[in-house]
Amino acid sequence: QIQLVQSGPELKKPGESVKISCKASGYTFTDYAMNWVKQAPGNGLKWMGWINTQTGKPTYADDFKQRFVFSLETSASTAYLQINNLNIEDTATYFCTRDATFDYWGQGVMVTVSS
Amino acid sequence: DIVMTQAPLSVSVTPGESASISCRSSKSLLSSKGITSLYWYLQRPGKSPQLLIYRMSNLASGVPDRFSGSGSETDFTLKISKVETEDVGVYYCGHRLEYPFTFGSGTKLEIK
């Protein structure tokens, strides 16, 4: 069955970096794009952008162009989200989700940024 | 950016009754290919969102046919007939017409 399994929760200090993973299984990884979605505590869903799993080309939403990096390890069917220079407003759950339809979702990674 | 507006903010439903959730987009979601790029998701408490409806009216795989989607180019409705306790959660509409993809703010469904 199709699964997106994400890495575990992270506790970071402001200014640090974090890299979270999303491992896909049950389908051909390069057949579908991977999107990233942010959900701040008690808030709704915000699309961060997507990465073309065939070419590795990322596309970022405007609010996520500065400190955010999407990358791939195609041989491991894994997508990564790295956030640099973390600040308090980055505290959120980050989901990976497949394809433009968002038909499958990872379980989410809670990133807490606190001094 | 396309703004997605949902109503109501919350709805309380007796099991077995129906519920409707409205979503309005600030721009037509009808693409040049004739596809209406409107999607519905349910996020149960403590869980990841799941796809319910794609392209306005198509039921996603494994979703009960109690769920249905309809609408026009800018006004959309998710209807849940015979609501069950497992339907509790927050419902989001979202579009995929152009970047950035955006979501509505969500409608919380509770059981009476």
PDB file of N, CA, C and O in Angstrom, chain A residues 25-67:
ATOM      1  N   SER A  25       6.694   4.776  -0.191  1.00  0.00           N
ATOM      2  CA  SER A  25       6.697   3.363  -0.550  1.00  0.00           C
ATOM      3  C   SER A  25       5.374   2.993  -1.174  1.00  0.00           C
ATOM      4  O   SER A  25       4.367   3.692  -0.994  1.00  0.00           O
ATOM      5  N   GLY A  26       5.377   1.903  -1.923  1.00  0.00           N
ATOM      6  CA  GLY A  26       4.148   1.416  -2.528  1.00  0.00           C
ATOM      7  C   GLY A  26       3.843   1.970  -3.905  1.00  0.00           C
ATOM      8  O   GLY A  26       2.801   1.646  -4.476  1.00  0.00           O
ATOM      9  N   TYR A  27       4.729   2.800  -4.418  1.00  0.00           N
ATOM     10  CA  TYR A  27       4.560   3.336  -5.774  1.00  0.00           C
ATOM     11  C   TYR A  27       5.931   3.775  -6.292  1.00  0.00           C
ATOM     12  O   TYR A  27       6.913   3.818  -5.528  1.00  0.00           O
ATOM     13  N   THR A  28       5.989   4.098  -7.565  1.00  0.00           N
ATOM     14  CA  THR A  28       7.237   4.570  -8.152  1.00  0.00           C
ATOM     15  C   THR A  28       7.432   6.032  -7.792  1.00  0.00           C
ATOM     16  O   THR A  28       6.657   6.899  -8.214  1.00  0.00           O
ATOM     17  N   PHE A  29       8.451   6.291  -7.003  1.00  0.00           N
ATOM     18  CA  PHE A  29       8.666   7.612  -6.403  1.00  0.00           C
ATOM     19  C   PHE A  29       8.706   8.727  -7.443  1.00  0.00           C
ATOM     20  O   PHE A  29       8.151   9.806  -7.241  1.00  0.00           O
ATOM     21  N   THR A  30       9.356   8.449  -8.561  1.00  0.00           N
ATOM     22  CA  THR A  30       9.549   9.502  -9.557  1.00  0.00           C
ATOM     23  C   THR A  30       8.333   9.738 -10.455  1.00  0.00           C
ATOM     24  O   THR A  30       8.366  10.606 -11.324  1.00  0.00           O
ATOM     25  N   ASP A  31       7.266   8.991 -10.227  1.00  0.00           N
ATOM     26  CA  ASP A  31       6.055   9.195 -11.032  1.00  0.00           C
ATOM     27  C   ASP A  31       5.176  10.330 -10.519  1.00  0.00           C
ATOM     28  O   ASP A  31       4.255  10.780 -11.220  1.00  0.00           O
ATOM     29  N   TYR A  32       5.431  10.778  -9.297  1.00  0.00           N
ATOM     30  CA  TYR A  32       4.563  11.774  -8.684  1.00  0.00           C
ATOM     31  C   TYR A  32       5.396  12.851  -7.984  1.00  0.00           C
ATOM     32  O   TYR A  32       6.393  12.560  -7.327  1.00  0.00           O
ATOM     33  N   ALA A  33       4.917  14.085  -8.113  1.00  0.00           N
ATOM     34  CA  ALA A  33       5.544  15.185  -7.397  1.00  0.00           C
ATOM     35  C   ALA A  33       5.333  15.028  -5.896  1.00  0.00           C
ATOM     36  O   ALA A  33       4.456  14.298  -5.438  1.00  0.00           O
ATOM     37  N   MET A  34       6.170  15.747  -5.125  1.00  0.00           N
ATOM     38  CA  MET A  34       5.992  15.780  -3.682  1.00  0.00           C
ATOM     39  C   MET A  34       5.815  17.225  -3.242  1.00  0.00           C
ATOM     40  O   MET A  34       6.603  18.104  -3.612  1.00  0.00           O
ATOM     41  N   ASN A  35       4.759  17.438  -2.477  1.00  0.00           N
ATOM     42  CA  ASN A  35       4.464  18.760  -1.949  1.00  0.00           C
ATOM     43  C   ASN A  35       4.745  18.806  -0.456  1.00  0.00           C
ATOM     44  O   ASN A  35       4.772  17.770   0.218  1.00  0.00           O
ATOM     45  N   TRP A  36       4.911  20.024   0.052  1.00  0.00           N
ATOM     46  CA  TRP A  36       5.082  20.219   1.489  1.00  0.00           C
ATOM     47  C   TRP A  36       4.041  21.230   1.965  1.00  0.00           C
ATOM     48  O   TRP A  36       3.796  22.253   1.299  1.00  0.00           O
ATOM     49  N   VAL A  37       3.448  20.923   3.141  1.00  0.00           N
ATOM     50  CA  VAL A  37       2.377  21.747   3.695  1.00  0.00           C
ATOM     51  C   VAL A  37       2.688  22.027   5.160  1.00  0.00           C
ATOM     52  O   VAL A  37       3.064  21.114   5.901  1.00  0.00           O
ATOM     53  N   LYS A  38       2.511  23.265   5.569  1.00  0.00           N
ATOM     54  CA  LYS A  38       2.750  23.679   6.954  1.00  0.00           C
ATOM     55  C   LYS A  38       1.430  23.869   7.686  1.00  0.00           C
ATOM     56  O   LYS A  38       0.470  24.405   7.129  1.00  0.00           O
ATOM     57  N   GLN A  39       1.388  23.408   8.927  1.00  0.00           N
ATOM     58  CA  GLN A  39       0.225  23.649   9.781  1.00  0.00           C
ATOM     59  C   GLN A  39       0.721  24.122  11.134  1.00  0.00           C
ATOM     60  O   GLN A  39       1.192  23.325  11.947  1.00  0.00           O
ATOM     61  N   ALA A  40       0.607  25.427  11.380  1.00  0.00           N
ATOM     62  CA  ALA A  40       0.984  25.987  12.672  1.00  0.00           C
ATOM     63  C   ALA A  40      -0.042  25.543  13.719  1.00  0.00           C
ATOM     64  O   ALA A  40      -1.182  25.211  13.370  1.00  0.00           O
ATOM     65  N   PRO A  41       0.350  25.518  14.992  1.00  0.00           N
ATOM     66  CA  PRO A  41      -0.548  25.019  16.048  1.00  0.00           C
ATOM     67  C   PRO A  41      -1.907  25.714  16.028  1.00  0.00           C
ATOM     68  O   PRO A  41      -1.994  26.942  16.069  1.00  0.00           O
ATOM     69  N   GLY A  42      -2.965  24.903  15.949  1.00  0.00           N
ATOM     70  CA  GLY A  42      -4.324  25.439  15.958  1.00  0.00           C
ATOM     71  C   GLY A  42      -4.731  26.145  14.689  1.00  0.00           C
ATOM     72  O   GLY A  42      -5.818  26.717  14.619  1.00  0.00           O
ATOM     73  N   ASN A  43      -3.898  26.081  13.681  1.00  0.00           N
ATOM     74  CA  ASN A  43      -4.186  26.795  12.425  1.00  0.00           C
ATOM     75  C   ASN A  43      -4.523  25.843  11.285  1.00  0.00           C
ATOM     76  O   ASN A  43      -4.502  24.621  11.431  1.00  0.00           O
ATOM     77  N   GLY A  44      -4.779  26.448  10.137  1.00  0.00           N
ATOM     78  CA  GLY A  44      -5.108  25.679   8.953  1.00  0.00           C
ATOM     79  C   GLY A  44      -3.862  25.258   8.186  1.00  0.00           C
ATOM     80  O   GLY A  44      -2.744  25.278   8.684  1.00  0.00           O
ATOM     81  N   LEU A  45      -4.102  24.899   6.935  1.00  0.00           N
ATOM     82  CA  LEU A  45      -3.065  24.334   6.072  1.00  0.00           C
ATOM     83  C   LEU A  45      -2.496  25.405   5.149  1.00  0.00           C
ATOM     84  O   LEU A  45      -3.242  26.188   4.555  1.00  0.00           O
ATOM     85  N   LYS A  46      -1.164  25.397   5.006  1.00  0.00           N
ATOM     86  CA  LYS A  46      -0.516  26.349   4.107  1.00  0.00           C
ATOM     87  C   LYS A  46       0.467  25.609   3.209  1.00  0.00           C
ATOM     88  O   LYS A  46       1.381  24.946   3.683  1.00  0.00           O
ATOM     89  N   TRP A  47       0.240  25.727   1.914  1.00  0.00           N
ATOM     90  CA  TRP A  47       1.101  25.076   0.938  1.00  0.00           C
ATOM     91  C   TRP A  47       2.437  25.794   0.856  1.00  0.00           C
ATOM     92  O   TRP A  47       2.504  27.014   0.696  1.00  0.00           O
ATOM     93  N   MET A  48       3.516  24.999   0.959  1.00  0.00           N
ATOM     94  CA  MET A  48       4.866  25.574   0.945  1.00  0.00           C
ATOM     95  C   MET A  48       5.508  25.507  -0.439  1.00  0.00           C
ATOM     96  O   MET A  48       6.383  26.311  -0.762  1.00  0.00           O
ATOM     97  N   GLY A  49       5.108  24.522  -1.217  1.00  0.00           N
ATOM     98  CA  GLY A  49       5.713  24.344  -2.527  1.00  0.00           C
ATOM     99  C   GLY A  49       5.820  22.864  -2.850  1.00  0.00           C
ATOM    100  O   GLY A  49       5.279  22.016  -2.151  1.00  0.00           O
ATOM    101  N   TRP A  50       6.524  22.571  -3.950  1.00  0.00           N
ATOM    102  CA  TRP A  50       6.647  21.179  -4.367  1.00  0.00           C
ATOM    103  C   TRP A  50       7.987  20.950  -5.033  1.00  0.00           C
ATOM    104  O   TRP A  50       8.706  21.895  -5.392  1.00  0.00           O
ATOM    105  N   ILE A  51       8.324  19.673  -5.167  1.00  0.00           N
ATOM    106  CA  ILE A  51       9.560  19.316  -5.847  1.00  0.00           C
ATOM    107  C   ILE A  51       9.242  18.288  -6.918  1.00  0.00           C
ATOM    108  O   ILE A  51       8.479  17.340  -6.680  1.00  0.00           O
ATOM    109  N   ASN A  52       9.785  18.503  -8.089  1.00  0.00           N
ATOM    110  CA  ASN A  52       9.644  17.560  -9.189  1.00  0.00           C
ATOM    111  C   ASN A  52      10.566  16.372  -8.903  1.00  0.00           C
ATOM    112  O   ASN A  52      11.787  16.523  -8.872  1.00  0.00           O
ATOM    113  N   THR A  53       9.997  15.220  -8.700  1.00  0.00           N
ATOM    114  CA  THR A  53      10.791  14.056  -8.294  1.00  0.00           C
ATOM    115  C   THR A  53      11.560  13.434  -9.467  1.00  0.00           C
ATOM    116  O   THR A  53      12.385  12.556  -9.253  1.00  0.00           O
ATOM    117  N   GLN A  54      11.282  13.887 -10.666  1.00  0.00           N
ATOM    118  CA  GLN A  54      12.064  13.406 -11.818  1.00  0.00           C
ATOM    119  C   GLN A  54      13.304  14.263 -12.041  1.00  0.00           C
ATOM    120  O   GLN A  54      14.384  13.747 -12.330  1.00  0.00           O
ATOM    121  N   THR A  55      13.149  15.561 -11.892  1.00  0.00           N
ATOM    122  CA  THR A  55      14.258  16.479 -12.176  1.00  0.00           C
ATOM    123  C   THR A  55      14.926  17.051 -10.929  1.00  0.00           C
ATOM    124  O   THR A  55      16.035  17.569 -11.006  1.00  0.00           O
ATOM    125  N   GLY A  56      14.229  16.985  -9.807  1.00  0.00           N
ATOM    126  CA  GLY A  56      14.739  17.583  -8.578  1.00  0.00           C
ATOM    127  C   GLY A  56      14.500  19.080  -8.488  1.00  0.00           C
ATOM    128  O   GLY A  56      14.941  19.723  -7.533  1.00  0.00           O
ATOM    129  N   LYS A  57      13.788  19.637  -9.437  1.00  0.00           N
ATOM    130  CA  LYS A  57      13.548  21.080  -9.433  1.00  0.00           C
ATOM    131  C   LYS A  57      12.485  21.438  -8.405  1.00  0.00           C
ATOM    132  O   LYS A  57      11.368  20.941  -8.471  1.00  0.00           O
ATOM    133  N   PRO A  58      12.817  22.323  -7.469  1.00  0.00           N
ATOM    134  CA  PRO A  58      11.825  22.748  -6.478  1.00  0.00           C
ATOM    135  C   PRO A  58      11.104  24.011  -6.928  1.00  0.00           C
ATOM    136  O   PRO A  58      11.645  24.833  -7.663  1.00  0.00           O
ATOM    137  N   THR A  59       9.890  24.161  -6.443  1.00  0.00           N
ATOM    138  CA  THR A  59       9.113  25.382  -6.620  1.00  0.00           C
ATOM    139  C   THR A  59       8.603  25.784  -5.246  1.00  0.00           C
ATOM    140  O   THR A  59       7.961  24.980  -4.580  1.00  0.00           O
ATOM    141  N   TYR A  60       8.896  27.015  -4.857  1.00  0.00           N
ATOM    142  CA  TYR A  60       8.554  27.469  -3.511  1.00  0.00           C
ATOM    143  C   TYR A  60       7.449  28.515  -3.572  1.00  0.00           C
ATOM    144  O   TYR A  60       7.474  29.412  -4.425  1.00  0.00           O
ATOM    145  N   ALA A  61       6.502  28.438  -2.631  1.00  0.00           N
ATOM    146  CA  ALA A  61       5.565  29.531  -2.445  1.00  0.00           C
ATOM    147  C   ALA A  61       6.344  30.740  -1.918  1.00  0.00           C
ATOM    148  O   ALA A  61       7.416  30.587  -1.319  1.00  0.00           O
ATOM    149  N   ASP A  62       5.806  31.916  -2.136  1.00  0.00           N
ATOM    150  CA  ASP A  62       6.545  33.154  -1.818  1.00  0.00           C
ATOM    151  C   ASP A  62       7.055  33.198  -0.382  1.00  0.00           C
ATOM    152  O   ASP A  62       8.188  33.621  -0.131  1.00  0.00           O
ATOM    153  N   ASP A  63       6.231  32.752   0.562  1.00  0.00           N
ATOM    154  CA  ASP A  63       6.614  32.839   1.978  1.00  0.00           C
ATOM    155  C   ASP A  63       7.699  31.842   2.360  1.00  0.00           C
ATOM    156  O   ASP A  63       8.202  31.868   3.475  1.00  0.00           O
ATOM    157  N   PHE A  64       8.078  30.988   1.433  1.00  0.00           N
ATOM    158  CA  PHE A  64       9.024  29.916   1.752  1.00  0.00           C
ATOM    159  C   PHE A  64      10.224  29.910   0.803  1.00  0.00           C
ATOM    160  O   PHE A  64      10.855  28.872   0.583  1.00  0.00           O
ATOM    161  N   LYS A  65      10.554  31.048   0.252  1.00  0.00           N
ATOM    162  CA  LYS A  65      11.662  31.125  -0.698  1.00  0.00           C
ATOM    163  C   LYS A  65      13.010  31.399  -0.055  1.00  0.00           C
ATOM    164  O   LYS A  65      14.055  31.202  -0.685  1.00  0.00           O
ATOM    165  N   GLN A  66      13.009  31.831   1.175  1.00  0.00           N
ATOM    166  CA  GLN A  66      14.266  32.307   1.748  1.00  0.00           C
ATOM    167  C   GLN A  66      15.064  31.275   2.519  1.00  0.00           C
ATOM    168  O   GLN A  66      16.253  31.133   2.310  1.00  0.00           O
ATOM    169  N   ARG A  67      14.456  30.550   3.416  1.00  0.00           N
ATOM    170  CA  ARG A  67      15.191  29.673   4.334  1.00  0.00           C
ATOM    171  C   ARG A  67      14.840  28.200   4.169  1.00  0.00           C
ATOM    172  O   ARG A  67      15.309  27.373   4.958  1.00  0.00           O
TER     173      ARG A  67
END
